[in-house]
mmCIF file with all atom_site columns, C-alpha atoms in Angstrom:
data_model
loop_
_atom_site.group_PDB
_atom_site.id
_atom_site.type_symbol
_atom_site.label_atom_id
_atom_site.label_alt_id
_atom_site.label_comp_id
_atom_site.label_asym_id
_atom_site.label_entity_id
_atom_site.label_seq_id
_atom_site.pdbx_PDB_ins_code
_atom_site.Cartn_x
_atom_site.Cartn_y
_atom_site.Cartn_z
_atom_site.occupancy
_atom_site.B_iso_or_equiv
_atom_site.pdbx_formal_charge
_atom_site.auth_seq_id
_atom_site.auth_comp_id
_atom_site.auth_asym_id
_atom_site.auth_atom_id
_atom_site.pdbx_PDB_model_num
ATOM 1   C CA . MET A 1 1   ? 27.712 -39.591 -27.262 1.00 0.00 ? 557 MET A CA 1
ATOM 2   C CA . SER A 1 2   ? 27.423 -35.910 -29.138 1.00 0.00 ? 558 SER A CA 1
ATOM 3   C CA . LEU A 1 3   ? 30.249 -33.320 -28.597 1.00 0.00 ? 559 LEU A CA 1
ATOM 4   C CA . VAL A 1 4   ? 29.784 -30.019 -27.205 1.00 0.00 ? 560 VAL A CA 1
ATOM 5   C CA . ARG A 1 5   ? 31.978 -27.113 -28.478 1.00 0.00 ? 561 ARG A CA 1
ATOM 6   C CA . LEU A 1 6   ? 33.961 -25.421 -26.000 1.00 0.00 ? 562 LEU A CA 1
ATOM 7   C CA . ASN A 1 7   ? 36.047 -21.754 -25.541 1.00 0.00 ? 563 ASN A CA 1
ATOM 8   C CA . ILE A 1 8   ? 38.721 -20.276 -24.179 1.00 0.00 ? 564 ILE A CA 1
ATOM 9   C CA . LYS A 1 9   ? 37.564 -18.130 -21.057 1.00 0.00 ? 565 LYS A CA 1
ATOM 10  C CA . GLY A 1 10  ? 40.617 -16.955 -19.172 1.00 0.00 ? 566 GLY A CA 1
ATOM 11  C CA . ILE A 1 11  ? 43.276 -18.537 -17.589 1.00 0.00 ? 567 ILE A CA 1
ATOM 12  C CA . SER A 1 12  ? 43.166 -17.087 -13.578 1.00 0.00 ? 568 SER A CA 1
ATOM 13  C CA . TYR A 1 13  ? 46.131 -18.515 -10.683 1.00 0.00 ? 569 TYR A CA 1
ATOM 14  C CA . SER A 1 14  ? 45.121 -21.737 -8.679  1.00 0.00 ? 570 SER A CA 1
ATOM 15  C CA . GLN A 1 15  ? 45.836 -20.752 -4.617  1.00 0.00 ? 571 GLN A CA 1
ATOM 16  C CA . THR A 1 16  ? 44.587 -24.258 -3.999  1.00 0.00 ? 572 THR A CA 1
ATOM 17  C CA . GLN A 1 17  ? 47.739 -25.538 -5.913  1.00 0.00 ? 573 GLN A CA 1
ATOM 18  C CA . ASN A 1 18  ? 51.358 -23.846 -5.384  1.00 0.00 ? 574 ASN A CA 1
ATOM 19  C CA . GLY A 1 19  ? 52.702 -23.199 -9.032  1.00 0.00 ? 575 GLY A CA 1
ATOM 20  C CA . ALA A 1 20  ? 49.067 -24.097 -11.235 1.00 0.00 ? 576 ALA A CA 1
ATOM 21  C CA . TYR A 1 21  ? 46.890 -21.853 -12.881 1.00 0.00 ? 577 TYR A CA 1
ATOM 22  C CA . ALA A 1 22  ? 42.972 -23.169 -13.322 1.00 0.00 ? 578 ALA A CA 1
ATOM 23  C CA . LEU A 1 23  ? 41.729 -22.630 -17.075 1.00 0.00 ? 579 LEU A CA 1
ATOM 24  C CA . ILE A 1 24  ? 38.314 -22.079 -17.651 1.00 0.00 ? 580 ILE A CA 1
ATOM 25  C CA . LEU A 1 25  ? 36.543 -23.340 -21.046 1.00 0.00 ? 581 LEU A CA 1
ATOM 26  C CA . ASN A 1 26  ? 33.407 -21.688 -21.851 1.00 0.00 ? 582 ASN A CA 1
ATOM 27  C CA . GLU A 1 27  ? 29.966 -24.060 -23.315 1.00 0.00 ? 583 GLU A CA 1
ATOM 28  C CA . VAL A 1 28  ? 29.479 -22.356 -26.063 1.00 0.00 ? 584 VAL A CA 1
ATOM 29  C CA . ASP A 1 29  ? 26.519 -22.417 -27.318 1.00 0.00 ? 585 ASP A CA 1
ATOM 30  C CA . GLY A 1 30  ? 25.536 -23.011 -22.567 1.00 0.00 ? 586 GLY A CA 1
ATOM 31  C CA . ASP A 1 31  ? 26.001 -20.811 -19.825 1.00 0.00 ? 587 ASP A CA 1
ATOM 32  C CA . ARG A 1 32  ? 28.742 -23.867 -17.689 1.00 0.00 ? 588 ARG A CA 1
ATOM 33  C CA . LYS A 1 33  ? 32.791 -23.663 -17.521 1.00 0.00 ? 589 LYS A CA 1
ATOM 34  C CA . LEU A 1 34  ? 34.789 -26.268 -17.533 1.00 0.00 ? 590 LEU A CA 1
ATOM 35  C CA . PRO A 1 35  ? 37.662 -25.262 -15.307 1.00 0.00 ? 591 PRO A CA 1
ATOM 36  C CA . ILE A 1 36  ? 40.854 -27.040 -15.521 1.00 0.00 ? 592 ILE A CA 1
ATOM 37  C CA . VAL A 1 37  ? 44.302 -26.810 -13.744 1.00 0.00 ? 593 VAL A CA 1
ATOM 38  C CA . ILE A 1 38  ? 47.876 -26.896 -16.082 1.00 0.00 ? 594 ILE A CA 1
ATOM 39  C CA . GLY A 1 39  ? 51.299 -25.793 -15.175 1.00 0.00 ? 595 GLY A CA 1
ATOM 40  C CA . ALA A 1 40  ? 52.699 -22.222 -15.093 1.00 0.00 ? 596 ALA A CA 1
ATOM 41  C CA . PHE A 1 41  ? 54.352 -23.339 -18.538 1.00 0.00 ? 597 PHE A CA 1
ATOM 42  C CA . GLU A 1 42  ? 51.228 -24.727 -19.421 1.00 0.00 ? 598 GLU A CA 1
ATOM 43  C CA . ALA A 1 43  ? 49.674 -21.188 -18.945 1.00 0.00 ? 599 ALA A CA 1
ATOM 44  C CA . GLN A 1 44  ? 52.122 -19.232 -20.185 1.00 0.00 ? 600 GLN A CA 1
ATOM 45  C CA . SER A 1 45  ? 52.016 -20.788 -23.522 1.00 0.00 ? 601 SER A CA 1
ATOM 46  C CA . ILE A 1 46  ? 48.311 -20.839 -24.302 1.00 0.00 ? 602 ILE A CA 1
ATOM 47  C CA . ALA A 1 47  ? 48.020 -17.216 -22.616 1.00 0.00 ? 603 ALA A CA 1
ATOM 48  C CA . ILE A 1 48  ? 51.471 -16.236 -25.611 1.00 0.00 ? 604 ILE A CA 1
ATOM 49  C CA . ALA A 1 49  ? 48.660 -17.649 -28.029 1.00 0.00 ? 605 ALA A CA 1
ATOM 50  C CA . LEU A 1 50  ? 46.044 -15.631 -27.450 1.00 0.00 ? 606 LEU A CA 1
ATOM 51  C CA . GLU A 1 51  ? 47.916 -12.420 -26.604 1.00 0.00 ? 607 GLU A CA 1
ATOM 52  C CA . LYS A 1 52  ? 48.391 -11.663 -30.983 1.00 0.00 ? 608 LYS A CA 1
ATOM 53  C CA . GLU A 1 53  ? 50.615 -8.613  -30.364 1.00 0.00 ? 609 GLU A CA 1
ATOM 54  C CA . ILE A 1 54  ? 53.495 -10.593 -28.044 1.00 0.00 ? 610 ILE A CA 1
ATOM 55  C CA . ARG A 1 55  ? 55.864 -12.631 -30.152 1.00 0.00 ? 611 ARG A CA 1
ATOM 56  C CA . PRO A 1 56  ? 58.733 -14.373 -27.830 1.00 0.00 ? 612 PRO A CA 1
ATOM 57  C CA . PRO A 1 57  ? 62.291 -13.706 -29.538 1.00 0.00 ? 613 PRO A CA 1
ATOM 58  C CA . ARG A 1 58  ? 62.589 -17.965 -30.075 1.00 0.00 ? 614 ARG A CA 1
ATOM 59  C CA . PRO A 1 59  ? 60.037 -20.002 -30.716 1.00 0.00 ? 615 PRO A CA 1
ATOM 60  C CA . LEU A 1 60  ? 58.362 -21.964 -27.540 1.00 0.00 ? 616 LEU A CA 1
ATOM 61  C CA . THR A 1 61  ? 57.902 -25.720 -27.651 1.00 0.00 ? 617 THR A CA 1
ATOM 62  C CA . HIS A 1 62  ? 54.495 -25.493 -28.885 1.00 0.00 ? 618 HIS A CA 1
ATOM 63  C CA . ASP A 1 63  ? 55.607 -22.405 -31.629 1.00 0.00 ? 619 ASP A CA 1
ATOM 64  C CA . LEU A 1 64  ? 58.239 -25.357 -32.131 1.00 0.00 ? 620 LEU A CA 1
ATOM 65  C CA . PHE A 1 65  ? 55.805 -28.062 -32.741 1.00 0.00 ? 621 PHE A CA 1
ATOM 66  C CA . LYS A 1 66  ? 53.336 -25.532 -34.906 1.00 0.00 ? 622 LYS A CA 1
ATOM 67  C CA . ASN A 1 67  ? 56.658 -24.853 -37.536 1.00 0.00 ? 623 ASN A CA 1
ATOM 68  C CA . PHE A 1 68  ? 56.751 -28.406 -37.834 1.00 0.00 ? 624 PHE A CA 1
ATOM 69  C CA . ALA A 1 69  ? 53.883 -29.830 -38.494 1.00 0.00 ? 625 ALA A CA 1
ATOM 70  C CA . ASP A 1 70  ? 53.739 -27.242 -41.325 1.00 0.00 ? 626 ASP A CA 1
ATOM 71  C CA . ARG A 1 71  ? 56.781 -28.300 -42.944 1.00 0.00 ? 627 ARG A CA 1
ATOM 72  C CA . PHE A 1 72  ? 55.393 -32.104 -43.060 1.00 0.00 ? 628 PHE A CA 1
ATOM 73  C CA . ASP A 1 73  ? 51.563 -31.006 -44.139 1.00 0.00 ? 629 ASP A CA 1
ATOM 74  C CA . ILE A 1 74  ? 51.052 -31.840 -40.986 1.00 0.00 ? 630 ILE A CA 1
ATOM 75  C CA . VAL A 1 75  ? 47.657 -30.373 -39.952 1.00 0.00 ? 631 VAL A CA 1
ATOM 76  C CA . VAL A 1 76  ? 45.406 -30.439 -35.485 1.00 0.00 ? 632 VAL A CA 1
ATOM 77  C CA . LYS A 1 77  ? 41.301 -30.221 -37.118 1.00 0.00 ? 633 LYS A CA 1
ATOM 78  C CA . GLN A 1 78  ? 40.957 -30.364 -33.511 1.00 0.00 ? 634 GLN A CA 1
ATOM 79  C CA . VAL A 1 79  ? 41.076 -30.859 -30.302 1.00 0.00 ? 635 VAL A CA 1
ATOM 80  C CA . ILE A 1 80  ? 38.850 -33.327 -28.359 1.00 0.00 ? 636 ILE A CA 1
ATOM 81  C CA . ILE A 1 81  ? 38.800 -33.301 -24.013 1.00 0.00 ? 637 ILE A CA 1
ATOM 82  C CA . HIS A 1 82  ? 37.540 -37.607 -24.496 1.00 0.00 ? 638 HIS A CA 1
ATOM 83  C CA . LYS A 1 83  ? 38.096 -38.686 -21.044 1.00 0.00 ? 639 LYS A CA 1
ATOM 84  C CA . LEU A 1 84  ? 37.651 -37.400 -17.209 1.00 0.00 ? 640 LEU A CA 1
ATOM 85  C CA . VAL A 1 85  ? 38.890 -40.343 -14.593 1.00 0.00 ? 641 VAL A CA 1
ATOM 86  C CA . ASP A 1 86  ? 39.746 -39.140 -11.429 1.00 0.00 ? 642 ASP A CA 1
ATOM 87  C CA . GLY A 1 87  ? 40.229 -35.168 -11.917 1.00 0.00 ? 643 GLY A CA 1
ATOM 88  C CA . VAL A 1 88  ? 42.370 -36.010 -14.905 1.00 0.00 ? 644 VAL A CA 1
ATOM 89  C CA . PHE A 1 89  ? 41.439 -34.995 -18.579 1.00 0.00 ? 645 PHE A CA 1
ATOM 90  C CA . TYR A 1 90  ? 42.894 -36.478 -21.138 1.00 0.00 ? 646 TYR A CA 1
ATOM 91  C CA . SER A 1 91  ? 42.379 -35.237 -24.879 1.00 0.00 ? 647 SER A CA 1
ATOM 92  C CA . SER A 1 92  ? 43.108 -36.146 -28.603 1.00 0.00 ? 648 SER A CA 1
ATOM 93  C CA . LEU A 1 93  ? 44.588 -34.352 -31.543 1.00 0.00 ? 649 LEU A CA 1
ATOM 94  C CA . ILE A 1 94  ? 43.133 -34.586 -34.563 1.00 0.00 ? 650 ILE A CA 1
ATOM 95  C CA . CYS A 1 95  ? 44.904 -34.722 -37.071 1.00 0.00 ? 651 CYS A CA 1
ATOM 96  C CA . GLU A 1 96  ? 45.695 -35.082 -40.576 1.00 0.00 ? 652 GLU A CA 1
ATOM 97  C CA . ARG A 1 97  ? 47.903 -35.388 -43.524 1.00 0.00 ? 653 ARG A CA 1
ATOM 98  C CA . ASP A 1 98  ? 47.492 -36.425 -47.749 1.00 0.00 ? 654 ASP A CA 1
ATOM 99  C CA . LYS A 1 99  ? 43.723 -37.261 -46.033 1.00 0.00 ? 655 LYS A CA 1
ATOM 100 C CA . ILE A 1 100 ? 44.140 -39.421 -43.812 1.00 0.00 ? 656 ILE A CA 1
ATOM 101 C CA . GLU A 1 101 ? 42.846 -38.642 -40.532 1.00 0.00 ? 657 GLU A CA 1
ATOM 102 C CA . GLU A 1 102 ? 44.939 -39.418 -36.460 1.00 0.00 ? 658 GLU A CA 1
ATOM 103 C CA . ILE A 1 103 ? 44.110 -39.551 -33.362 1.00 0.00 ? 659 ILE A CA 1
ATOM 104 C CA . ILE A 1 104 ? 47.089 -38.804 -31.686 1.00 0.00 ? 660 ILE A CA 1
ATOM 105 C CA . ASP A 1 105 ? 47.328 -38.324 -27.379 1.00 0.00 ? 661 ASP A CA 1
ATOM 106 C CA . ALA A 1 106 ? 47.952 -35.387 -25.960 1.00 0.00 ? 662 ALA A CA 1
ATOM 107 C CA . ARG A 1 107 ? 47.478 -33.359 -22.482 1.00 0.00 ? 663 ARG A CA 1
ATOM 108 C CA . THR A 1 108 ? 44.887 -31.783 -22.153 1.00 0.00 ? 664 THR A CA 1
ATOM 109 C CA . SER A 1 109 ? 46.856 -27.986 -21.685 1.00 0.00 ? 665 SER A CA 1
ATOM 110 C CA . ASP A 1 110 ? 49.287 -29.634 -24.951 1.00 0.00 ? 666 ASP A CA 1
ATOM 111 C CA . ALA A 1 111 ? 46.179 -30.545 -26.812 1.00 0.00 ? 667 ALA A CA 1
ATOM 112 C CA . ILE A 1 112 ? 44.354 -26.356 -25.862 1.00 0.00 ? 668 ILE A CA 1
ATOM 113 C CA . ALA A 1 113 ? 47.911 -25.010 -26.454 1.00 0.00 ? 669 ALA A CA 1
ATOM 114 C CA . LEU A 1 114 ? 48.269 -26.294 -30.659 1.00 0.00 ? 670 LEU A CA 1
ATOM 115 C CA . ALA A 1 115 ? 44.673 -25.627 -30.784 1.00 0.00 ? 671 ALA A CA 1
ATOM 116 C CA . LEU A 1 116 ? 45.142 -21.891 -30.302 1.00 0.00 ? 672 LEU A CA 1
ATOM 117 C CA . ARG A 1 117 ? 48.010 -21.489 -32.564 1.00 0.00 ? 673 ARG A CA 1
ATOM 118 C CA . PHE A 1 118 ? 45.878 -24.034 -35.248 1.00 0.00 ? 674 PHE A CA 1
ATOM 119 C CA . LYS A 1 119 ? 43.270 -22.282 -34.792 1.00 0.00 ? 675 LYS A CA 1
ATOM 120 C CA . ALA A 1 120 ? 41.045 -25.980 -34.415 1.00 0.00 ? 676 ALA A CA 1
ATOM 121 C CA . PRO A 1 121 ? 37.810 -26.068 -32.273 1.00 0.00 ? 677 PRO A CA 1
ATOM 122 C CA . ILE A 1 122 ? 37.937 -27.296 -29.041 1.00 0.00 ? 678 ILE A CA 1
ATOM 123 C CA . PHE A 1 123 ? 35.171 -30.023 -27.862 1.00 0.00 ? 679 PHE A CA 1
ATOM 124 C CA . THR A 1 124 ? 34.714 -32.579 -24.954 1.00 0.00 ? 680 THR A CA 1
ATOM 125 C CA . TYR A 1 125 ? 30.877 -34.331 -24.415 1.00 0.00 ? 681 TYR A CA 1
ATOM 126 C CA . LYS A 1 126 ? 28.186 -34.133 -22.784 1.00 0.00 ? 682 LYS A CA 1
ATOM 127 C CA . ASN A 1 127 ? 28.900 -36.584 -20.233 1.00 0.00 ? 683 ASN A CA 1
ATOM 128 C CA . ILE A 1 128 ? 32.019 -34.708 -18.986 1.00 0.00 ? 684 ILE A CA 1
ATOM 129 C CA . LEU A 1 129 ? 30.925 -31.295 -19.006 1.00 0.00 ? 685 LEU A CA 1
ATOM 130 C CA . ASP A 1 130 ? 27.638 -32.226 -17.081 1.00 0.00 ? 686 ASP A CA 1
ATOM 131 C CA . LYS A 1 131 ? 30.553 -34.014 -14.574 1.00 0.00 ? 687 LYS A CA 1
ATOM 132 C CA . ALA A 1 132 ? 32.543 -32.012 -14.253 1.00 0.00 ? 688 ALA A CA 1
ATOM 133 C CA . GLY A 1 133 ? 30.886 -28.183 -15.769 1.00 0.00 ? 689 GLY A CA 1
ATOM 134 C CA . ILE A 1 134 ? 29.943 -25.658 -13.210 1.00 0.00 ? 690 ILE A CA 1
ATOM 135 C CA . TYR A 1 135 ? 28.708 -22.473 -13.713 1.00 0.00 ? 691 TYR A CA 1
ATOM 136 C CA . LEU A 1 136 ? 30.267 -18.746 -12.524 1.00 0.00 ? 692 LEU A CA 1
ATOM 137 C CA . LYS A 1 137 ? 27.151 -17.156 -12.179 1.00 0.00 ? 693 LYS A CA 1
ATOM 138 C CA . VAL A 1 138 ? 25.044 -18.025 -8.408  1.00 0.00 ? 694 VAL A CA 1
ATOM 139 C CA . ASN A 1 139 ? 21.832 -18.904 -8.808  1.00 0.00 ? 695 ASN A CA 1
ATOM 140 C CA . PRO A 1 140 ? 20.137 -18.633 -5.502  1.00 0.00 ? 696 PRO A CA 1
ATOM 141 C CA . LYS A 1 141 ? 18.299 -21.869 -5.236  1.00 0.00 ? 697 LYS A CA 1
ATOM 142 C CA . LYS A 1 142 ? 21.118 -23.790 -6.342  1.00 0.00 ? 698 LYS A CA 1
ATOM 143 C CA . GLU A 1 143 ? 23.310 -21.951 -3.964  1.00 0.00 ? 699 GLU A CA 1
ATOM 144 C CA . ASP A 1 144 ? 23.778 -24.800 -2.298  1.00 0.00 ? 700 ASP A CA 1
ATOM 145 C CA . GLU A 1 145 ? 25.070 -27.286 -5.074  1.00 0.00 ? 701 GLU A CA 1
ATOM 146 C CA . GLU A 1 146 ? 26.780 -24.325 -6.693  1.00 0.00 ? 702 GLU A CA 1
ATOM 147 C CA . GLN A 1 147 ? 29.880 -23.460 -3.900  1.00 0.00 ? 703 GLN A CA 1
ATOM 148 C CA . ASP A 1 148 ? 32.081 -24.360 -6.322  1.00 0.00 ? 704 ASP A CA 1
ATOM 149 C CA . SER A 1 149 ? 31.392 -21.817 -8.759  1.00 0.00 ? 705 SER A CA 1
ATOM 150 C CA . ILE A 1 150 ? 31.739 -18.725 -6.432  1.00 0.00 ? 706 ILE A CA 1
ATOM 151 C CA . LEU A 1 151 ? 35.400 -20.071 -5.862  1.00 0.00 ? 707 LEU A CA 1
ATOM 152 C CA . VAL A 1 152 ? 36.650 -20.021 -9.394  1.00 0.00 ? 708 VAL A CA 1
ATOM 153 C CA . ASP A 1 153 ? 34.795 -16.241 -9.526  1.00 0.00 ? 709 ASP A CA 1
ATOM 154 C CA . ASP A 1 154 ? 36.856 -15.116 -7.013  1.00 0.00 ? 710 ASP A CA 1
ATOM 155 C CA . LEU A 1 155 ? 39.380 -16.962 -8.166  1.00 0.00 ? 711 LEU A CA 1
ATOM 156 C CA . ILE A 1 156 ? 38.556 -14.298 -11.301 1.00 0.00 ? 712 ILE A CA 1
ATOM 157 C CA . VAL A 1 157 ? 38.241 -11.310 -9.580  1.00 0.00 ? 713 VAL A CA 1
ATOM 158 C CA . ASP A 1 158 ? 41.578 -11.689 -7.358  1.00 0.00 ? 714 ASP A CA 1
ATOM 159 C CA . GLU A 1 159 ? 43.543 -12.088 -11.244 1.00 0.00 ? 715 GLU A CA 1
ATOM 160 C CA . ILE A 1 160 ? 41.992 -8.782  -12.013 1.00 0.00 ? 716 ILE A CA 1
ATOM 161 C CA . GLU A 1 161 ? 42.384 -7.614  -9.125  1.00 0.00 ? 717 GLU A CA 1
ATOM 162 C CA . ALA A 1 162 ? 45.977 -8.166  -8.656  1.00 0.00 ? 718 ALA A CA 1
ATOM 163 C CA . ALA A 1 163 ? 46.974 -7.350  -12.789 1.00 0.00 ? 719 ALA A CA 1
ATOM 164 C CA . THR A 1 164 ? 45.146 -3.476  -12.708 1.00 0.00 ? 720 THR A CA 1
ATOM 165 C CA . THR A 1 165 ? 47.832 -3.162  -8.803  1.00 0.00 ? 721 THR A CA 1
ATOM 166 C CA . GLU A 1 166 ? 50.496 -3.770  -11.059 1.00 0.00 ? 722 GLU A CA 1
ATOM 167 C CA . GLN A 1 167 ? 49.747 -1.914  -13.957 1.00 0.00 ? 723 GLN A CA 1
ATOM 168 C CA . GLU A 1 168 ? 49.523 1.496   -12.189 1.00 0.00 ? 724 GLU A CA 1
ATOM 169 C CA . GLY A 1 169 ? 53.404 1.294   -12.047 1.00 0.00 ? 725 GLY A CA 1
ATOM 170 C CA . TYR A 1 170 ? 53.154 1.761   -15.055 1.00 0.00 ? 726 TYR A CA 1
ATOM 171 C CA . LYS A 1 171 ? 51.048 4.836   -15.102 1.00 0.00 ? 727 LYS A CA 1
ATOM 172 C CA . ASP A 1 172 ? 54.181 7.078   -14.759 1.00 0.00 ? 728 ASP A CA 1
ATOM 173 C CA . LYS A 1 173 ? 55.996 5.739   -17.535 1.00 0.00 ? 729 LYS A CA 1
ATOM 174 C CA . THR A 1 174 ? 55.515 7.351   -21.200 1.00 0.00 ? 730 THR A CA 1
ATOM 175 C CA . ILE A 1 175 ? 54.592 5.955   -23.849 1.00 0.00 ? 731 ILE A CA 1
ATOM 176 C CA . GLU A 1 176 ? 58.778 5.791   -25.359 1.00 0.00 ? 732 GLU A CA 1
ATOM 177 C CA . GLU A 1 177 ? 59.544 3.766   -21.565 1.00 0.00 ? 733 GLU A CA 1
ATOM 178 C CA . LEU A 1 178 ? 57.123 1.358   -21.070 1.00 0.00 ? 734 LEU A CA 1
ATOM 179 C CA . ASN A 1 179 ? 57.904 0.045   -24.897 1.00 0.00 ? 735 ASN A CA 1
ATOM 180 C CA . LYS A 1 180 ? 61.506 -0.088  -23.552 1.00 0.00 ? 736 LYS A CA 1
ATOM 181 C CA . LEU A 1 181 ? 59.949 -2.297  -21.419 1.00 0.00 ? 737 LEU A CA 1
ATOM 182 C CA . LEU A 1 182 ? 58.093 -4.620  -23.503 1.00 0.00 ? 738 LEU A CA 1
ATOM 183 C CA . ASP A 1 183 ? 61.385 -5.300  -25.277 1.00 0.00 ? 739 ASP A CA 1
ATOM 184 C CA . ASP A 1 184 ? 62.835 -6.984  -22.399 1.00 0.00 ? 740 ASP A CA 1
ATOM 185 C CA . ALA A 1 185 ? 60.189 -8.321  -20.533 1.00 0.00 ? 741 ALA A CA 1
ATOM 186 C CA . VAL A 1 186 ? 59.921 -9.970  -24.415 1.00 0.00 ? 742 VAL A CA 1
ATOM 187 C CA . ASN A 1 187 ? 63.353 -10.640 -24.573 1.00 0.00 ? 743 ASN A CA 1
ATOM 188 C CA . ASN A 1 188 ? 63.574 -11.788 -21.111 1.00 0.00 ? 744 ASN A CA 1
ATOM 189 C CA . GLU A 1 189 ? 60.317 -14.613 -21.895 1.00 0.00 ? 745 GLU A CA 1
ATOM 190 C CA . ASP A 1 190 ? 58.572 -12.485 -19.392 1.00 0.00 ? 746 ASP A CA 1
ATOM 191 C CA . TYR A 1 191 ? 55.326 -12.604 -21.178 1.00 0.00 ? 747 TYR A CA 1
ATOM 192 C CA . GLU A 1 192 ? 53.537 -12.439 -18.142 1.00 0.00 ? 748 GLU A CA 1
ATOM 193 C CA . THR A 1 193 ? 54.265 -8.974  -17.435 1.00 0.00 ? 749 THR A CA 1
ATOM 194 C CA . ALA A 1 194 ? 54.941 -8.551  -20.875 1.00 0.00 ? 750 ALA A CA 1
ATOM 195 C CA . ALA A 1 195 ? 51.081 -9.353  -21.517 1.00 0.00 ? 751 ALA A CA 1
ATOM 196 C CA . LYS A 1 196 ? 50.205 -6.138  -18.218 1.00 0.00 ? 752 LYS A CA 1
ATOM 197 C CA . ILE A 1 197 ? 52.551 -3.657  -20.171 1.00 0.00 ? 753 ILE A CA 1
ATOM 198 C CA . ARG A 1 198 ? 50.781 -3.910  -23.144 1.00 0.00 ? 754 ARG A CA 1
ATOM 199 C CA . ASP A 1 199 ? 47.292 -3.462  -21.483 1.00 0.00 ? 755 ASP A CA 1
ATOM 200 C CA . GLU A 1 200 ? 48.805 -0.468  -20.600 1.00 0.00 ? 756 GLU A CA 1
ATOM 201 C CA . ILE A 1 201 ? 50.053 1.092   -24.070 1.00 0.00 ? 757 ILE A CA 1
ATOM 202 C CA . SER A 1 202 ? 46.696 0.060   -25.411 1.00 0.00 ? 758 SER A CA 1
ATOM 203 C CA . LYS A 1 203 ? 44.550 1.333   -22.867 1.00 0.00 ? 759 LYS A CA 1
ATOM 204 C CA . ARG A 1 204 ? 46.644 4.992   -24.269 1.00 0.00 ? 760 ARG A CA 1
#
């Protein structure tokens, strides 16, 4: 079976499951997206790995795994989402130590959080993408077939609008005040707020 490379398009809050997030993976050489429901902790860990400017004061679980692996010369070479059963994605970490390759079973959310930290590519099989992949852009000729794509698109739009609304409250703050709020948010491990404050600072 042929492998298809994926990258991360973004994370959106899932309105269908309380406390869950939708991780959207994008087909590198195509237009299909692969939405995966993940928990809040994993979403936070992935978001921190994507936000290069945010550094937690203490290592999170996935950071600890990376530090542990580095100390013992273990490298995650790639992540493969290899199975889909009853809506649940199964993944494997392809690891290497002393030129010996090992395959380790992992939850997809954990695997992707680690892939980001190891700068490892993410793959899935073509048949999984054929089965679960969707198009975010609605094609009028296939509107009935792609109604799910509208829901995912709405989720992303709602998330952007929510972030924009919340950031309105930072407009009256000075750079010094924003930097203080950013430090406080990071120290309190509120990384979602920290990311929004950092975005406001970047806009200035």
